[in-house]
Amino acid sequence: MRIAGVVRTAAAAAACSVVLTSCGGSGDDGGDGGDAAHSAHGGDRGAARTAADPERIPGVGDRLRSRIPKEARQVVAVYGEGEDSAKATVVLYSKAGATWKKTRSWPAHNGKKGWTPDHREGDKRSPVGVFTLSDAGGVVADPGARLPYTRTASLQAPHYWPKTHWHDFDYVIAIDYNRVKGTPPNDPTRPQGQSKGGSIWLHMDHGSGTSGCVSLSKSGMEYLLRTLDPRRHPVVVMGDRAALKA
């Protein structure tokens, strides 16, 4: 049976301004649109083996592969174009038996300044790693999410941001980086401390880089919300292509 999204009590509006600043920043643009092309060099035997093995997520090396929980049956892979690039591609993989199969893909954006294995508050880079996906929400009504969904106006992007950013948080999927699972996406609690940043989300795209989140189209967000199933233990594997392959 399909697990329906549930509406939960929103975080306090006072905390929301801190959270939105962390994810969306001031709205200044730092990247540009477009898909990330990927090509494997003929001499890169490790990459070729990864791409050819149906029991592996393409382009993900042993270091991050070992961090994917064994029970995970859904992986959102975010392939950043480069360490300092805001361009990315999001691919959803589903596991049947021992085989990973590509389901859908979308052009996307990540942090304005690219990627980092040591994310810090305000660095405008997205964190490299493997993170669970436990909670969702948005300004607009639940589109049929399987993850617990919190609808709240407190997620609304400030209207002093550029108009192109106003709908960024109509849909949000919280990435479990420095946050408490089982809480709304804009819960301000940061177990590792404020300096490690937080409020790293999948959210709707405005056509350029973010302050650390990953953004994709409205249709892509709706598809992920309707497809990611807590019974399948979804995770996100994210980083620039070189970091992912390491």
PDB file of C-alpha atoms in Angstrom:
ATOM      1  CA  MET A   1       0.000   0.000   0.000  1.00  0.00           C
ATOM      2  CA  ARG A   2       1.217   3.473  -0.854  1.00  0.00           C
ATOM      3  CA  ILE A   3       2.274   5.591   2.107  1.00  0.00           C
ATOM      4  CA  ALA A   4       0.461   8.896   2.005  1.00  0.00           C
ATOM      5  CA  GLY A   5       2.266  12.138   2.739  1.00  0.00           C
ATOM      6  CA  VAL A   6       1.395  13.545   6.142  1.00  0.00           C
ATOM      7  CA  VAL A   7       1.111  17.185   7.091  1.00  0.00           C
ATOM      8  CA  ARG A   8       2.979  18.188  10.209  1.00  0.00           C
ATOM      9  CA  THR A   9       3.276  21.292  12.319  1.00  0.00           C
ATOM     10  CA  ALA A  10       5.595  23.856  10.720  1.00  0.00           C
ATOM     11  CA  ALA A  11       8.717  25.258  12.377  1.00  0.00           C
ATOM     12  CA  ALA A  12       8.470  28.713  13.879  1.00  0.00           C
ATOM     13  CA  ALA A  13       8.494  31.576  11.397  1.00  0.00           C
ATOM     14  CA  ALA A  14      11.373  33.234  13.247  1.00  0.00           C
ATOM     15  CA  ALA A  15      13.592  30.204  12.631  1.00  0.00           C
ATOM     16  CA  CYS A  16      12.490  30.028   9.006  1.00  0.00           C
ATOM     17  CA  SER A  17      14.351  33.188   7.994  1.00  0.00           C
ATOM     18  CA  VAL A  18      17.633  31.601   9.116  1.00  0.00           C
ATOM     19  CA  VAL A  19      16.845  28.374   7.273  1.00  0.00           C
ATOM     20  CA  LEU A  20      15.871  30.075   4.021  1.00  0.00           C
ATOM     21  CA  THR A  21      18.974  32.218   4.085  1.00  0.00           C
ATOM     22  CA  SER A  22      21.066  29.094   4.459  1.00  0.00           C
ATOM     23  CA  CYS A  23      19.493  27.339   1.500  1.00  0.00           C
ATOM     24  CA  GLY A  24      18.510  30.091  -0.857  1.00  0.00           C
ATOM     25  CA  GLY A  25      20.924  32.841   0.052  1.00  0.00           C
ATOM     26  CA  SER A  26      20.194  36.394  -1.022  1.00  0.00           C
ATOM     27  CA  GLY A  27      19.032  35.311  -4.446  1.00  0.00           C
ATOM     28  CA  ASP A  28      22.149  36.494  -6.283  1.00  0.00           C
ATOM     29  CA  ASP A  29      23.044  34.393  -9.303  1.00  0.00           C
ATOM     30  CA  GLY A  30      26.316  32.520  -9.401  1.00  0.00           C
ATOM     31  CA  GLY A  31      25.796  29.863 -12.042  1.00  0.00           C
ATOM     32  CA  ASP A  32      24.042  29.261 -15.304  1.00  0.00           C
ATOM     33  CA  GLY A  33      21.680  26.694 -16.759  1.00  0.00           C
ATOM     34  CA  GLY A  34      22.356  23.565 -18.715  1.00  0.00           C
ATOM     35  CA  ASP A  35      22.897  19.846 -18.486  1.00  0.00           C
ATOM     36  CA  ALA A  36      26.146  18.156 -17.511  1.00  0.00           C
ATOM     37  CA  ALA A  37      27.701  15.998 -20.201  1.00  0.00           C
ATOM     38  CA  HIS A  38      29.618  12.910 -19.144  1.00  0.00           C
ATOM     39  CA  SER A  39      32.206  10.926 -21.047  1.00  0.00           C
ATOM     40  CA  ALA A  40      34.452   8.140 -19.828  1.00  0.00           C
ATOM     41  CA  HIS A  41      38.065   8.085 -20.974  1.00  0.00           C
ATOM     42  CA  GLY A  42      39.041   4.837 -22.637  1.00  0.00           C
ATOM     43  CA  GLY A  43      41.983   4.420 -20.291  1.00  0.00           C
ATOM     44  CA  ASP A  44      39.909   4.838 -17.141  1.00  0.00           C
ATOM     45  CA  ARG A  45      39.318   1.167 -16.392  1.00  0.00           C
ATOM     46  CA  GLY A  46      37.696   1.825 -13.018  1.00  0.00           C
ATOM     47  CA  ALA A  47      35.111   4.151 -14.541  1.00  0.00           C
ATOM     48  CA  ALA A  48      34.441   1.723 -17.381  1.00  0.00           C
ATOM     49  CA  ARG A  49      33.915  -1.131 -14.938  1.00  0.00           C
ATOM     50  CA  THR A  50      31.546   0.997 -12.857  1.00  0.00           C
ATOM     51  CA  ALA A  51      29.532   2.012 -15.915  1.00  0.00           C
ATOM     52  CA  ALA A  52      29.272  -1.583 -17.153  1.00  0.00           C
ATOM     53  CA  ASP A  53      28.369  -3.244 -13.837  1.00  0.00           C
ATOM     54  CA  PRO A  54      24.567  -3.300 -13.317  1.00  0.00           C
ATOM     55  CA  GLU A  55      25.114  -3.846  -9.589  1.00  0.00           C
ATOM     56  CA  ARG A  56      26.777  -0.437  -9.255  1.00  0.00           C
ATOM     57  CA  ILE A  57      25.532   3.138  -9.613  1.00  0.00           C
ATOM     58  CA  PRO A  58      27.289   4.481 -12.745  1.00  0.00           C
ATOM     59  CA  GLY A  59      30.086   6.926 -12.004  1.00  0.00           C
ATOM     60  CA  VAL A  60      30.161   6.194  -8.259  1.00  0.00           C
ATOM     61  CA  GLY A  61      33.435   4.753  -6.953  1.00  0.00           C
ATOM     62  CA  ASP A  62      34.080   2.438  -4.041  1.00  0.00           C
ATOM     63  CA  ARG A  63      34.492   5.199  -1.445  1.00  0.00           C
ATOM     64  CA  LEU A  64      30.950   6.544  -1.735  1.00  0.00           C
ATOM     65  CA  ARG A  65      29.443   3.243  -2.856  1.00  0.00           C
ATOM     66  CA  SER A  66      30.423   1.752   0.498  1.00  0.00           C
ATOM     67  CA  ARG A  67      28.369   4.444   2.246  1.00  0.00           C
ATOM     68  CA  ILE A  68      25.118   3.577   0.482  1.00  0.00           C
ATOM     69  CA  PRO A  69      23.032   1.636   3.013  1.00  0.00           C
ATOM     70  CA  LYS A  70      22.469  -1.991   2.025  1.00  0.00           C
ATOM     71  CA  GLU A  71      18.720  -1.558   2.436  1.00  0.00           C
ATOM     72  CA  ALA A  72      18.573   1.393   0.000  1.00  0.00           C
ATOM     73  CA  ARG A  73      16.500   0.598  -3.084  1.00  0.00           C
ATOM     74  CA  GLN A  74      16.306   4.131  -4.485  1.00  0.00           C
ATOM     75  CA  VAL A  75      19.253   6.428  -5.172  1.00  0.00           C
ATOM     76  CA  VAL A  76      19.091  10.030  -6.367  1.00  0.00           C
ATOM     77  CA  ALA A  77      22.506  10.583  -7.951  1.00  0.00           C
ATOM     78  CA  VAL A  78      23.589  14.204  -8.415  1.00  0.00           C
ATOM     79  CA  TYR A  79      26.417  14.417 -10.951  1.00  0.00           C
ATOM     80  CA  GLY A  80      28.084  17.821 -10.685  1.00  0.00           C
ATOM     81  CA  GLU A  81      29.836  18.948 -13.841  1.00  0.00           C
ATOM     82  CA  GLY A  82      32.950  20.122 -12.008  1.00  0.00           C
ATOM     83  CA  GLU A  83      34.345  20.961  -8.588  1.00  0.00           C
ATOM     84  CA  ASP A  84      33.746  24.685  -9.156  1.00  0.00           C
ATOM     85  CA  SER A  85      30.687  24.414 -11.414  1.00  0.00           C
ATOM     86  CA  ALA A  86      27.031  25.060 -10.549  1.00  0.00           C
ATOM     87  CA  LYS A  87      25.784  22.735 -13.317  1.00  0.00           C
ATOM     88  CA  ALA A  88      24.642  19.219 -12.541  1.00  0.00           C
ATOM     89  CA  THR A  89      22.449  16.327 -13.644  1.00  0.00           C
ATOM     90  CA  VAL A  90      20.076  14.491 -11.319  1.00  0.00           C
ATOM     91  CA  VAL A  91      19.417  10.809 -12.062  1.00  0.00           C
ATOM     92  CA  LEU A  92      17.021   8.540 -10.181  1.00  0.00           C
ATOM     93  CA  TYR A  93      18.045   4.886  -9.935  1.00  0.00           C
ATOM     94  CA  SER A  94      15.874   2.071  -8.606  1.00  0.00           C
ATOM     95  CA  LYS A  95      17.093  -1.328  -7.478  1.00  0.00           C
ATOM     96  CA  ALA A  96      15.449  -4.561  -8.618  1.00  0.00           C
ATOM     97  CA  GLY A  97      17.126  -7.582  -7.095  1.00  0.00           C
ATOM     98  CA  ALA A  98      20.828  -6.762  -7.271  1.00  0.00           C
ATOM     99  CA  THR A  99      20.523  -4.521 -10.329  1.00  0.00           C
ATOM    100  CA  TRP A 100      20.333  -0.738 -10.408  1.00  0.00           C
ATOM    101  CA  LYS A 101      18.227   0.708 -13.224  1.00  0.00           C
ATOM    102  CA  LYS A 102      18.020   4.312 -14.376  1.00  0.00           C
ATOM    103  CA  THR A 103      14.477   5.644 -14.004  1.00  0.00           C
ATOM    104  CA  ARG A 104      14.571   9.345 -14.921  1.00  0.00           C
ATOM    105  CA  SER A 105      17.063  12.207 -15.246  1.00  0.00           C
ATOM    106  CA  TRP A 106      16.876  16.001 -15.185  1.00  0.00           C
ATOM    107  CA  PRO A 107      19.217  18.988 -15.694  1.00  0.00           C
ATOM    108  CA  ALA A 108      19.949  20.558 -12.321  1.00  0.00           C
ATOM    109  CA  HIS A 109      22.012  23.074 -10.376  1.00  0.00           C
ATOM    110  CA  ASN A 110      24.075  22.885  -7.209  1.00  0.00           C
ATOM    111  CA  GLY A 111      25.971  25.458  -5.140  1.00  0.00           C
ATOM    112  CA  LYS A 112      27.061  28.620  -6.929  1.00  0.00           C
ATOM    113  CA  LYS A 113      30.727  27.869  -6.201  1.00  0.00           C
ATOM    114  CA  GLY A 114      30.539  24.139  -6.802  1.00  0.00           C
ATOM    115  CA  TRP A 115      31.234  21.274  -4.388  1.00  0.00           C
ATOM    116  CA  THR A 116      33.155  20.541  -1.187  1.00  0.00           C
ATOM    117  CA  PRO A 117      33.790  17.501   1.037  1.00  0.00           C
ATOM    118  CA  ASP A 118      33.824  19.880   4.036  1.00  0.00           C
ATOM    119  CA  HIS A 119      30.768  22.104   3.714  1.00  0.00           C
ATOM    120  CA  ARG A 120      30.681  25.225   5.876  1.00  0.00           C
ATOM    121  CA  GLU A 121      27.989  27.780   6.543  1.00  0.00           C
ATOM    122  CA  GLY A 122      27.901  30.355   3.752  1.00  0.00           C
ATOM    123  CA  ASP A 123      30.540  28.761   1.494  1.00  0.00           C
ATOM    124  CA  LYS A 124      28.062  28.546  -1.433  1.00  0.00           C
ATOM    125  CA  ARG A 125      29.185  24.975  -2.150  1.00  0.00           C
ATOM    126  CA  SER A 126      27.153  21.772  -1.985  1.00  0.00           C
ATOM    127  CA  PRO A 127      28.388  18.982   0.301  1.00  0.00           C
ATOM    128  CA  VAL A 128      29.838  15.852  -1.314  1.00  0.00           C
ATOM    129  CA  GLY A 129      28.539  12.622   0.183  1.00  0.00           C
ATOM    130  CA  VAL A 130      25.784  10.084   0.705  1.00  0.00           C
ATOM    131  CA  PHE A 131      22.760  11.250   2.673  1.00  0.00           C
ATOM    132  CA  THR A 132      19.381   9.752   3.468  1.00  0.00           C
ATOM    133  CA  LEU A 133      16.125  11.368   2.327  1.00  0.00           C
ATOM    134  CA  SER A 134      13.509  11.307   5.083  1.00  0.00           C
ATOM    135  CA  ASP A 135      11.268  14.381   4.934  1.00  0.00           C
ATOM    136  CA  ALA A 136       9.615  16.712   2.451  1.00  0.00           C
ATOM    137  CA  GLY A 137       7.453  19.791   2.372  1.00  0.00           C
ATOM    138  CA  GLY A 138       6.631  22.960   0.526  1.00  0.00           C
ATOM    139  CA  VAL A 139       4.613  26.122   0.214  1.00  0.00           C
ATOM    140  CA  VAL A 140       2.008  24.432  -1.978  1.00  0.00           C
ATOM    141  CA  ALA A 141      -0.230  21.435  -1.388  1.00  0.00           C
ATOM    142  CA  ASP A 142       1.149  17.917  -1.152  1.00  0.00           C
ATOM    143  CA  PRO A 143       1.323  16.566  -4.741  1.00  0.00           C
ATOM    144  CA  GLY A 144       1.038  12.982  -3.516  1.00  0.00           C
ATOM    145  CA  ALA A 145       4.338  12.582  -1.708  1.00  0.00           C
ATOM    146  CA  ARG A 146       5.296   9.265  -0.185  1.00  0.00           C
ATOM    147  CA  LEU A 147       7.761  10.907   2.185  1.00  0.00           C
ATOM    148  CA  PRO A 148       6.165  12.764   5.124  1.00  0.00           C
ATOM    149  CA  TYR A 149       5.164  16.173   3.724  1.00  0.00           C
ATOM    150  CA  THR A 150       4.825  19.433   5.660  1.00  0.00           C
ATOM    151  CA  ARG A 151       2.915  22.195   3.912  1.00  0.00           C
ATOM    152  CA  THR A 152       3.715  25.594   5.398  1.00  0.00           C
ATOM    153  CA  ALA A 153       3.799  29.202   4.239  1.00  0.00           C
ATOM    154  CA  SER A 154       6.910  29.669   6.397  1.00  0.00           C
ATOM    155  CA  LEU A 155       8.910  28.085   3.565  1.00  0.00           C
ATOM    156  CA  GLN A 156       7.989  30.928   1.218  1.00  0.00           C
ATOM    157  CA  ALA A 157      11.061  32.594  -0.275  1.00  0.00           C
ATOM    158  CA  PRO A 158      11.285  36.273   0.726  1.00  0.00           C
ATOM    159  CA  HIS A 159       9.939  38.635  -1.913  1.00  0.00           C
ATOM    160  CA  TYR A 160      13.002  40.854  -1.636  1.00  0.00           C
ATOM    161  CA  TRP A 161      14.764  38.043  -3.518  1.00  0.00           C
ATOM    162  CA  PRO A 162      14.592  38.222  -7.337  1.00  0.00           C
ATOM    163  CA  LYS A 163      11.188  37.179  -8.636  1.00  0.00           C
ATOM    164  CA  THR A 164      12.765  34.183 -10.391  1.00  0.00           C
ATOM    165  CA  HIS A 165      13.481  32.733  -6.914  1.00  0.00           C
ATOM    166  CA  TRP A 166      10.045  33.168  -5.371  1.00  0.00           C
ATOM    167  CA  HIS A 167       8.914  29.608  -6.103  1.00  0.00           C
ATOM    168  CA  ASP A 168      12.159  27.846  -5.114  1.00  0.00           C
ATOM    169  CA  PHE A 169      10.567  26.201  -2.085  1.00  0.00           C
ATOM    170  CA  ASP A 170       7.140  25.366  -3.471  1.00  0.00           C
ATOM    171  CA  TYR A 171       8.448  21.801  -3.213  1.00  0.00           C
ATOM    172  CA  VAL A 172      11.309  20.707  -0.966  1.00  0.00           C
ATOM    173  CA  ILE A 173      12.936  17.379  -0.119  1.00  0.00           C
ATOM    174  CA  ALA A 174      15.271  17.652   2.858  1.00  0.00           C
ATOM    175  CA  ILE A 175      18.731  16.134   2.414  1.00  0.00           C
ATOM    176  CA  ASP A 176      19.754  14.648   5.764  1.00  0.00           C
ATOM    177  CA  TYR A 177      22.912  16.693   6.149  1.00  0.00           C
ATOM    178  CA  ASN A 178      23.331  18.156   9.655  1.00  0.00           C
ATOM    179  CA  ARG A 179      19.637  17.894  10.460  1.00  0.00           C
ATOM    180  CA  VAL A 180      17.267  15.828  12.602  1.00  0.00           C
ATOM    181  CA  LYS A 181      15.350  13.181  10.660  1.00  0.00           C
ATOM    182  CA  GLY A 182      11.601  13.118  11.137  1.00  0.00           C
ATOM    183  CA  THR A 183      11.248  16.899  11.337  1.00  0.00           C
ATOM    184  CA  PRO A 184       9.992  19.438   8.763  1.00  0.00           C
ATOM    185  CA  PRO A 185      12.638  20.533   6.214  1.00  0.00           C
ATOM    186  CA  ASN A 186      12.947  23.969   7.817  1.00  0.00           C
ATOM    187  CA  ASP A 187      13.547  22.713  11.349  1.00  0.00           C
ATOM    188  CA  PRO A 188      16.616  24.772  12.384  1.00  0.00           C
ATOM    189  CA  THR A 189      18.277  22.120  14.595  1.00  0.00           C
ATOM    190  CA  ARG A 190      21.847  21.369  13.484  1.00  0.00           C
ATOM    191  CA  PRO A 191      23.370  18.485  15.466  1.00  0.00           C
ATOM    192  CA  GLN A 192      26.914  19.158  14.202  1.00  0.00           C
ATOM    193  CA  GLY A 193      26.713  22.869  14.988  1.00  0.00           C
ATOM    194  CA  GLN A 194      25.905  26.020  13.050  1.00  0.00           C
ATOM    195  CA  SER A 195      29.339  26.277  11.414  1.00  0.00           C
ATOM    196  CA  LYS A 196      28.758  23.058   9.471  1.00  0.00           C
ATOM    197  CA  GLY A 197      25.824  24.624   7.663  1.00  0.00           C
ATOM    198  CA  GLY A 198      22.498  22.975   7.018  1.00  0.00           C
ATOM    199  CA  SER A 199      19.144  23.287   5.285  1.00  0.00           C
ATOM    200  CA  ILE A 200      20.523  21.451   2.252  1.00  0.00           C
ATOM    201  CA  TRP A 201      17.527  20.533   0.125  1.00  0.00           C
ATOM    202  CA  LEU A 202      16.359  19.335  -3.225  1.00  0.00           C
ATOM    203  CA  HIS A 203      14.085  22.130  -4.421  1.00  0.00           C
ATOM    204  CA  MET A 204      12.738  23.854  -7.522  1.00  0.00           C
ATOM    205  CA  ASP A 205      15.157  25.418  -9.971  1.00  0.00           C
ATOM    206  CA  HIS A 206      15.466  29.119 -10.779  1.00  0.00           C
ATOM    207  CA  GLY A 207      17.937  28.707 -13.636  1.00  0.00           C
ATOM    208  CA  SER A 208      21.242  29.201 -11.819  1.00  0.00           C
ATOM    209  CA  GLY A 209      23.340  28.032  -8.874  1.00  0.00           C
ATOM    210  CA  THR A 210      22.146  27.844  -5.278  1.00  0.00           C
ATOM    211  CA  SER A 211      23.690  28.490  -1.875  1.00  0.00           C
ATOM    212  CA  GLY A 212      24.315  24.770  -1.366  1.00  0.00           C
ATOM    213  CA  CYS A 213      21.084  23.022  -2.302  1.00  0.00           C
ATOM    214  CA  VAL A 214      20.360  21.009  -5.452  1.00  0.00           C
ATOM    215  CA  SER A 215      17.613  22.367  -7.700  1.00  0.00           C
ATOM    216  CA  LEU A 216      15.655  20.856 -10.573  1.00  0.00           C
ATOM    217  CA  SER A 217      12.445  21.442 -12.523  1.00  0.00           C
ATOM    218  CA  LYS A 218       8.961  21.469 -11.022  1.00  0.00           C
ATOM    219  CA  SER A 219       8.064  18.320 -12.939  1.00  0.00           C
ATOM    220  CA  GLY A 220      11.216  16.650 -11.646  1.00  0.00           C
ATOM    221  CA  MET A 221      10.420  17.558  -8.053  1.00  0.00           C
ATOM    222  CA  GLU A 222       6.845  16.315  -8.427  1.00  0.00           C
ATOM    223  CA  TYR A 223       8.107  13.030  -9.847  1.00  0.00           C
ATOM    224  CA  LEU A 224      10.594  12.539  -7.006  1.00  0.00           C
ATOM    225  CA  LEU A 225       7.990  13.399  -4.377  1.00  0.00           C
ATOM    226  CA  ARG A 226       5.552  10.874  -5.822  1.00  0.00           C
ATOM    227  CA  THR A 227       8.217   8.194  -6.273  1.00  0.00           C
ATOM    228  CA  LEU A 228      10.643   8.300  -3.345  1.00  0.00           C
ATOM    229  CA  ASP A 229       9.275   5.788  -0.863  1.00  0.00           C
ATOM    230  CA  PRO A 230      10.461   5.495   2.752  1.00  0.00           C
ATOM    231  CA  ARG A 231       9.919   1.744   2.514  1.00  0.00           C
ATOM    232  CA  ARG A 232      12.670   1.712  -0.137  1.00  0.00           C
ATOM    233  CA  HIS A 233      15.095   3.736   2.026  1.00  0.00           C
ATOM    234  CA  PRO A 234      15.979   6.457  -0.524  1.00  0.00           C
ATOM    235  CA  VAL A 235      19.332   8.213  -0.395  1.00  0.00           C
ATOM    236  CA  VAL A 236      21.087  10.901  -2.387  1.00  0.00           C
ATOM    237  CA  VAL A 237      24.645  10.413  -3.639  1.00  0.00           C
ATOM    238  CA  MET A 238      25.984  13.826  -4.631  1.00  0.00           C
ATOM    239  CA  GLY A 239      29.167  15.528  -5.746  1.00  0.00           C
ATOM    240  CA  ASP A 240      31.183  16.593  -8.742  1.00  0.00           C
ATOM    241  CA  ARG A 241      31.971  13.743 -11.125  1.00  0.00           C
ATOM    242  CA  ALA A 242      35.608  13.438 -10.071  1.00  0.00           C
ATOM    243  CA  ALA A 243      34.671  13.225  -6.382  1.00  0.00           C
ATOM    244  CA  LEU A 244      31.936  10.690  -7.106  1.00  0.00           C
ATOM    245  CA  LYS A 245      34.319   8.398  -8.991  1.00  0.00           C
ATOM    246  CA  ALA A 246      37.065   8.507  -6.353  1.00  0.00           C
TER     247      ALA A 246
END
